[in-house]
C-alpha positions as semicolon CSV with decimal commas, in nm:
position;residue;x (nm);y (nm);z (nm)
1;M;6,845;2,147;21,604
2;I;7,126;2,334;21,411
3;K;7,193;2,685;21,504
4;I;7,400;2,924;21,298
5;F;7,523;3,285;21,325
6;D;7,310;3,439;20,993
7;S;7,567;3,759;20,894
8;V;7,219;3,970;20,812
9;K;7,075;3,909;21,117
10;K;7,375;3,918;21,310
11;T;7,260;3,660;21,550
12;K;7,236;3,273;21,568
13;L;6,923;3,134;21,433
14;P;6,763;2,818;21,434
15;F;6,878;2,628;21,074
16;Q;6,521;2,549;20,888
17;P;6,600;2,448;20,572
18;I;6,360;2,562;20,253
19;M;6,292;2,220;20,156
20;P;6,291;1,920;20,450
21;D;6,624;1,738;20,437
22;Q;6,801;1,885;20,190
23;V;7,069;2,179;20,192
24;K;7,195;2,361;19,911
25;M;7,508;2,582;19,977
26;Y;7,730;2,780;19,735
27;V;8,042;2,905;19,837
28;C;8,264;3,169;19,647
29;G;8,598;3,016;19,530
30;P;8,922;3,112;19,391
31;T;8,994;3,339;19,119
32;V;9,259;3,135;18,963
33;Y;9,536;3,383;18,850
34;D;9,773;3,219;19,109
35;D;9,842;2,977;19,365
36;S;9,644;2,887;19,680
37;H;9,702;3,077;20,018
38;L;9,620;3,034;20,406
39;G;9,306;3,211;20,333
40;H;9,207;2,990;20,032
41;A;9,254;2,686;20,305
42;R;9,087;2,832;20,588
43;S;8,770;2,923;20,403
44;A;8,766;2,581;20,200
45;I;8,811;2,406;20,549
46;V;8,541;2,606;20,705
47;F;8,270;2,496;20,483
48;D;8,399;2,162;20,418
49;L;8,353;2,135;20,837
50;W;7,939;2,269;20,773
51;R;7,936;2,041;20,479
52;R;7,986;1,773;20,702
53;L;7,817;1,802;20,970
54;F;7,509;1,904;20,789
55;L;7,570;1,507;20,601
56;A;7,622;1,362;20,974
57;M;7,297;1,505;21,078
58;G;7,109;1,298;20,783
59;Y;7,107;1,602;20,560
60;K;7,120;1,586;20,158
61;V;7,363;1,826;20,054
62;I;7,429;2,027;19,747
63;F;7,736;2,185;19,740
64;A;7,848;2,461;19,502
65;R;8,175;2,625;19,443
66;N;8,295;2,827;19,168
67;F;8,622;2,926;18,983
68;T;8,642;3,282;18,872
69;D;8,838;3,211;18,527
70;I;8,801;3,559;18,403
71;D;8,908;3,874;18,572
72;D;9,132;4,158;18,566
73;K;9,433;3,953;18,732
74;I;9,434;3,677;18,497
75;I;9,424;3,935;18,211
76;K;9,748;4,122;18,359
77;K;9,883;3,811;18,396
78;H;9,793;3,691;18,027
79;L;9,980;4,042;17,898
80;E;10,294;3,919;18,156
81;S;10,330;3,617;18,057
82;K;10,222;3,546;17,707
83;Q;10,043;3,247;17,796
84;S;9,648;3,210;17,700
85;V;9,376;3,281;17,940
86;Q;9,312;2,911;17,972
87;E;9,670;2,778;17,972
88;I;9,683;3,059;18,303
89;T;9,358;2,929;18,436
90;S;9,361;2,570;18,386
91;H;9,683;2,525;18,524
92;Y;9,542;2,719;18,873
93;I;9,200;2,521;18,872
94;Q;9,414;2,258;18,891
95;R;9,686;2,354;19,165
96;Y;9,457;2,479;19,387
97;L;9,211;2,114;19,366
98;D;9,539;1,953;19,462
99;D;9,604;2,190;19,767
100;M;9,200;2,167;19,831
101;Q;9,298;1,736;19,851
102;Q;9,568;1,746;20,058
103;I;9,382;1,923;20,355
104;G;9,102;1,732;20,300
105;V;8,842;1,902;20,190
106;L;8,568;1,724;20,044
107;P;8,514;1,746;19,652
108;P;8,178;2,044;19,558
109;D;7,938;1,826;19,366
110;L;7,929;2,137;19,129
111;E;8,230;2,386;18,993
112;P;8,075;2,616;18,752
113;K;8,374;2,851;18,599
114;A;8,273;3,203;18,479
115;T;8,334;3,135;18,091
116;Q;8,099;2,859;18,084
117;N;7,784;3,027;18,246
118;L;7,807;3,367;18,020
119;D;7,477;3,274;17,863
120;A;7,363;3,251;18,203
121;M;7,490;3,614;18,313
122;Q;7,412;3,794;18,047
123;K;7,047;3,647;18,065
124;M;7,046;3,799;18,408
125;I;7,199;4,157;18,266
126;Q;6,928;4,132;17,982
127;T;6,647;4,085;18,291
128;L;6,762;4,372;18,468
129;L;6,797;4,578;18,158
130;D;6,445;4,505;18,062
131;Q;6,321;4,586;18,413
132;G;6,509;4,920;18,455
133;Y;6,709;4,798;18,750
134;A;7,068;4,873;18,518
135;Y;7,185;5,122;18,216
136;Q;7,439;5,127;17,989
137;T;7,685;5,407;17,953
138;E;7,783;5,538;17,660
139;N;8,163;5,380;17,678
140;G;7,944;5,024;17,657
141;D;7,966;4,909;18,013
142;I;7,652;4,815;18,197
143;Y;7,586;4,908;18,595
144;L;7,342;4,842;18,806
145;D;7,134;5,097;18,935
146;S;7,184;5,074;19,307
147;S;6,944;5,339;19,376
148;K;6,626;5,095;19,236
149;D;6,681;4,899;19,514
150;D;6,599;4,994;19,860
151;S;6,709;4,748;20,009
152;Y;7,084;4,736;19,967
153;G;7,317;4,774;20,223
154;S;7,052;4,545;20,404
155;L;7,295;4,248;20,406
156;S;7,629;4,463;20,542
157;H;7,439;4,717;20,724
158;R;7,710;4,974;20,585
159;T;7,471;5,224;20,521
160;Q;7,668;5,539;20,693
161;E;7,923;5,389;20,427
162;L;7,731;5,403;20,141
163;E;7,598;5,725;20,200
164;N;7,959;5,857;20,202
165;I;8,083;5,686;19,894
166;S;7,777;5,786;19,663
167;R;7,888;6,181;19,695
168;L;8,255;6,062;19,564
169;Q;8,176;6,048;19,190
170;T;8,530;5,918;19,096
171;D;8,397;5,791;18,795
172;T;8,194;5,975;18,569
173;H;8,017;5,748;18,348
174;K;7,837;5,545;18,649
175;R;7,500;5,783;18,767
176;S;7,621;5,671;19,163
177;E;7,950;5,561;19,264
178;R;7,754;5,282;19,474
179;D;7,642;5,163;19,179
180;F;7,865;4,848;19,015
181;V;7,940;4,686;18,690
182;L;7,781;4,405;18,550
183;W;7,911;4,406;18,171
184;K;8,265;4,560;18,091
185;S;8,267;4,623;17,702
186;Y;8,612;4,568;17,523
187;K;8,856;4,771;17,588
188;G;9,097;4,653;17,311
189;A;9,399;4,491;17,265
190;T;9,474;4,469;17,617
191;D;9,137;4,346;17,754
192;I;8,981;4,032;17,649
193;G;8,636;4,002;17,510
194;Y;8,337;3,729;17,457
195;P;8,041;3,876;17,224
196;S;7,699;3,956;17,373
197;P;7,348;4,132;17,278
198;F;7,505;4,466;17,453
199;G;7,880;4,437;17,266
200;K;8,150;4,253;17,280
201;G;8,317;4,257;17,653
202;R;8,300;4,003;17,986
203;P;8,103;4,035;18,314
204;G;8,190;4,184;18,606
205;W;8,302;3,994;18,874
206;H;7,962;4,038;19,122
207;I;7,752;3,946;18,821
208;E;7,926;3,565;18,820
209;C;7,797;3,395;19,114
210;S;7,443;3,523;19,119
211;A;7,373;3,390;18,731
212;M;7,545;3,069;18,831
213;I;7,350;3,020;19,159
214;E;7,024;3,094;18,937
215;E;7,180;2,880;18,652
216;H;7,239;2,581;18,855
217;L;7,118;2,558;19,216
218;A;6,873;2,805;19,301
219;Y;6,479;2,725;19,372
220;S;6,277;2,830;19,093
221;I;5,964;2,946;19,348
222;G;6,000;3,059;19,732
223;E;6,096;3,349;19,888
224;Y;6,529;3,255;19,899
225;G;6,666;3,106;19,599
226;I;6,936;2,870;19,798
227;D;6,979;2,813;20,175
228;I;7,332;2,934;20,272
229;H;7,572;3,129;20,090
230;G;7,931;3,134;20,199
231;G;8,274;3,320;20,188
232;G;8,535;3,518;20,359
233;A;8,427;3,821;20,534
234;D;8,661;4,021;20,305
235;L;8,354;3,913;20,059
236;L;8,063;4,059;20,261
237;F;8,083;4,391;20,144
238;P;8,074;4,458;19,866
239;H;8,075;4,111;19,647
240;H;7,816;3,980;19,876
241;E;7,614;4,313;19,862
242;N;7,624;4,296;19,538
243;E;7,553;3,958;19,441
244;A;7,227;3,964;19,705
245;S;7,132;4,307;19,533
246;Q;7,151;4,205;19,198
247;T;6,954;3,891;19,212
248;R;6,656;4,046;19,496
249;C;6,589;4,287;19,198
250;A;6,628;3,998;18,883
251;T;6,406;3,708;19,075
252;K;6,209;3,982;19,320
253;R;6,369;3,684;19,599
254;E;6,665;3,707;19,835
255;L;6,958;3,509;19,719
256;A;6,991;3,346;20,073
257;K;6,798;3,249;20,380
258;Y;7,154;3,253;20,600
259;W;7,452;3,408;20,460
260;L;7,775;3,315;20,616
261;H;8,192;3,414;20,691
262;N;8,487;3,303;20,802
263;G;8,722;3,527;20,987
264;F;9,065;3,643;20,822
265;V;9,406;3,505;20,854
266;R;9,626;3,747;20,957
267;I;10,006;3,734;20,989
268;S;10,193;3,925;21,232
269;G;9,840;4,088;21,311
270;E;9,752;4,191;21,024
271;K;9,487;4,031;20,743
272;M;9,675;3,800;20,497
273;S;9,744;3,994;20,143
274;K;9,932;4,004;19,849
275;S;9,908;4,398;19,816
276;L;10,112;4,341;20,214
277;G;10,395;4,141;20,090
278;N;10,255;3,879;20,357
279;S;10,058;3,626;20,201
280;F;10,174;3,282;20,262
281;F;10,111;3,060;19,994
282;L;9,984;2,678;20,095
283;K;10,239;2,514;19,877
284;D;10,493;2,668;20,095
285;I;10,371;2,505;20,404
286;L;10,214;2,154;20,233
287;K;10,623;2,128;20,156
288;L;10,658;2,129;20,515
289;H;10,352;1,992;20,689
290;H;10,098;1,715;20,551
291;G;9,822;1,849;20,432
292;E;9,628;1,684;20,812
293;V;9,835;1,887;20,989
294;V;9,784;2,206;20,809
295;R;9,378;2,128;20,846
296;N;9,364;2,005;21,203
297;Y;9,599;2,368;21,276
298;L;9,308;2,605;21,090
299;L;9,036;2,463;21,242
300;G;9,113;2,490;21,582
301;T;8,986;2,796;21,599
302;H;8,633;2,894;21,557
303;Y;8,558;2,994;21,217
304;R;8,417;3,312;21,234
305;A;8,716;3,449;21,444
306;H;9,019;3,566;21,296
307;F;9,355;3,358;21,273
308;D;9,686;3,443;21,391
309;F;9,900;3,195;21,210
310;D;10,243;3,137;21,365
311;G;10,431;2,835;21,290
312;D;10,503;2,775;21,616
313;D;10,128;2,707;21,669
314;L;10,109;2,485;21,423
315;L;10,342;2,239;21,556
316;Q;10,179;2,248;21,929
317;S;9,853;2,214;21,747
318;K;10,010;1,875;21,573
319;K;10,039;1,723;21,964
320;R;9,649;1,688;21,931
321;L;9,670;1,482;21,633
322;D;9,958;1,285;21,804
323;K;9,708;1,190;22,041
324;I;9,469;1,059;21,834
325;Y;9,714;0,849;21,610
326;R;9,866;0,706;21,952
327;L;9,548;0,613;22,051
328;K;9,436;0,421;21,657
329;K;9,795;0,266;21,695
330;R;9,638;0,095;22,005
331;L;9,347;-0,043;21,783
332;K;9,569;-0,225;21,522
333;D;9,373;-0,479;21,367
334;S;9,065;-0,383;21,566
335;V;8,696;-0,343;21,336
336;P;8,508;-0,072;21,411
337;S;8,179;-0,152;21,559
338;K;7,911;0,136;21,665
339;T;8,058;0,481;21,826
340;D;7,984;0,531;22,189
341;E;7,633;0,694;22,172
342;H;7,717;0,988;22,435
343;F;7,985;1,087;22,286
344;S;7,866;1,111;21,912
345;K;7,555;1,294;22,048
346;S;7,791;1,554;22,229
347;L;8,042;1,588;21,985
348;L;7,723;1,640;21,680
349;L;7,558;1,895;21,970
350;A;7,900;2,098;22,021
351;L;7,875;2,134;21,626
352;C;7,558;2,218;21,549
353;D;7,593;2,496;21,772
354;D;7,760;2,717;21,534
355;L;8,078;2,525;21,463
356;N;8,192;2,502;21,857
357;I;8,497;2,367;21,753
358;S;8,679;2,406;22,105
359;Q;8,390;2,228;22,276
360;A;8,422;1,996;21,986
361;L;8,767;1,923;22,015
362;S;8,754;1,934;22,427
363;L;8,505;1,644;22,380
364;I;8,776;1,449;22,162
365;E;9,045;1,473;22,434
366;Q;8,851;1,418;22,668
367;M;8,723;1,101;22,459
368;I;9,096;1,028;22,409
369;K;9,169;0,998;22,755
370;E;8,917;0,795;22,928
371;S;8,975;0,549;22,555
372;N;9,346;0,521;22,708
373;D;9,277;0,429;23,070
374;A;9,001;0,207;22,976
375;L;9,282;0,050;22,750
376;D;9,525;0,029;23,024
377;Q;9,284;-0,189;23,259
378;N;9,157;-0,350;22,948
379;P;9,404;-0,387;22,729
380;K;9,235;-0,715;22,542
381;N;8,854;-0,593;22,526
382;N;8,773;-0,623;22,144
383;Q;8,495;-0,473;22,184
384;L;8,610;-0,183;22,431
385;K;8,865;-0,134;22,131
386;S;8,589;-0,149;21,848
387;T;8,386;0,110;22,011
388;I;8,690;0,323;22,042
389;L;8,753;0,304;21,647
390;A;8,400;0,367;21,566
391;N;8,476;0,724;21,771
392;L;8,751;0,801;21,525
393;E;8,592;0,683;21,231
394;L;8,314;0,959;21,320
395;I;8,559;1,241;21,380
396;G;8,739;1,169;21,119
397;L;8,385;1,168;20,899
398;V;8,275;1,501;21,068
399;I;8,630;1,695;21,127
400;G;8,816;1,536;20,868
401;I;9,149;1,466;21,107
402;G;9,297;1,099;21,205
403;T;9,224;1,015;20,876
404;L;9,571;0,821;20,801
405;Q;9,692;0,462;20,925
406;A;9,874;0,560;21,226
407;D;10,207;0,416;21,100
408;A;10,159;0,603;20,826
409;Y;10,095;0,913;21,040
410;F;10,421;0,845;21,238
411;Q;10,623;0,871;20,915
412;L;10,518;1,169;20,766
413;G;10,785;1,424;20,692
414;V;11,091;1,107;20,593
415;S;11,166;1,135;20,263
416;Q;11,177;0,799;20,015
417;E;11,586;0,828;20,024
418;Q;11,575;0,858;20,444
419;Q;11,323;0,543;20,432
420;E;11,529;0,341;20,236
421;W;11,805;0,395;20,478
422;I;11,589;0,341;20,784
423;A;11,503;0,016;20,622
424;T;11,850;-0,113;20,531
425;Q;11,929;0,024;20,902
426;I;11,688;-0,213;21,017
427;Q;11,748;-0,484;20,856
428;L;12,149;-0,458;20,943
429;R;12,030;-0,435;21,304
430;Q;11,812;-0,762;21,296
431;E;12,115;-0,960;21,143
432;A;12,331;-0,828;21,400
433;K;12,068;-0,954;21,639
434;A;12,015;-1,271;21,468
435;N;12,391;-1,312;21,550
436;K;12,382;-1,250;21,870
437;N;12,611;-0,893;21,837
438;Y;12,355;-0,693;22,010
439;A;12,646;-0,438;22,091
440;L;12,628;-0,338;21,733
441;A;12,239;-0,369;21,747
442;D;12,248;-0,107;22,025
443;E;12,478;0,118;21,806
444;I;12,247;0,091;21,509
445;R;11,933;0,196;21,744
446;E;12,168;0,471;21,869
447;R;12,263;0,606;21,563
448;L;11,867;0,604;21,397
449;K;11,798;0,758;21,752
450;N;12,032;1,045;21,697
451;Q;11,818;1,101;21,297
452;G;11,533;1,158;21,506
453;I;11,401;0,805;21,416
454;I;11,286;0,551;21,726
455;L;11,262;0,188;21,698
456;S;10,957;-0,009;21,846
457;D;10,970;-0,423;21,820
458;T;10,688;-0,597;21,800
459;P;10,614;-0,990;21,774
460;T;10,594;-0,974;21,385
461;A;10,847;-0,637;21,311
462;T;11,024;-0,414;21,396
463;I;10,862;-0,026;21,352
464;W;11,021;0,303;21,299
465;E;10,894;0,678;21,389
466;K;10,966;0,960;21,324
467;I;11,026;1,224;21,650
468;S;10,809;1,546;21,683
469;Q;11,008;1,792;21,720
């Protein structure tokens, strides 16, 4: 039984899908006006891990992640850069997809874009207008009337905060401060507008996800639209609260049965934010570290806890990966068979407990130690090697680490130019040994070592590795 911490109930609940053996899951994706940062990476890895677990447990998973490709920030960039909105969003969508591939995030089954779902949004807005849950102001904007939703605030439980802000009428067009925009009327040359039954304009942020879930993912009947809605903790209020409200009003059912949220990424103790000037772009980290190293580091803290980024900690966490690949290197030319039943059950049980990653990683460490001990005693036991390799493949399948070739892993971070130089040095060393010039061969080995490269002679070839700093 999978246990899942529901953000509404504030407790772990047994996961019971709406339909047997099927999970419909929607995660809020990025607003594509800039490169991905560490917060995007962590959230993507968290929900990728959930998806992998459901798949490993035998569920059919339908996974959706959207792109917000129309937004105030995108329009601002359009005006500043003189590029079209489509040029900007297409560029950053591709950059995001490339980044996700590098950190081992599986491609979603559905990737709806806001601009391709305007009809669905307008349909939901019209429903809310027709049923009296929304109203249009004199300037053409359309708002959801939060007073018509008795359950508003039930997701985030911020009732006192809502009572306080409702008394602050900062926008004279709204009936209540907690009312939120569904449709923004076109404001002129510095805006972007699309035709609609209620006038030229563009959708508000919150309506996007509700409409796209209803259009592409939701069950047509029942108490809930989908099984799981997820995103970062910063989306709980107001974004997810507003999503839940408008869906509840428009469809007379709850948007999701379970709500999942991952913790913030913090740098120097502060929540990572572009406004604070501490936003760490993923592309900058990937220039220094392979995506699997970054993934390994970011999944090491439980998904609901806040994550404190530290470069030294990233390097320390790589040692866990080193152990996996060092073991994998001992299994060269082996063929995987069946996993060790005790290990596979224990690993999945740990993850089934609301992604208990610390227990899962502890089990992996124990398996690696026991496997190395067993190989020391039985280095030619092919069945043993096949079982261990199957265990490592399970780790790769479920957690997404240890998926590279071992030799390639230990050569990460070496440029093509350096690799060519190393190959030349190895060839010179082989020639020196063939000529019995062992002093020169030793000199070449030492020269490589001084450059952070160590050599291992095997019966068939000389293998090199980059020394971990």
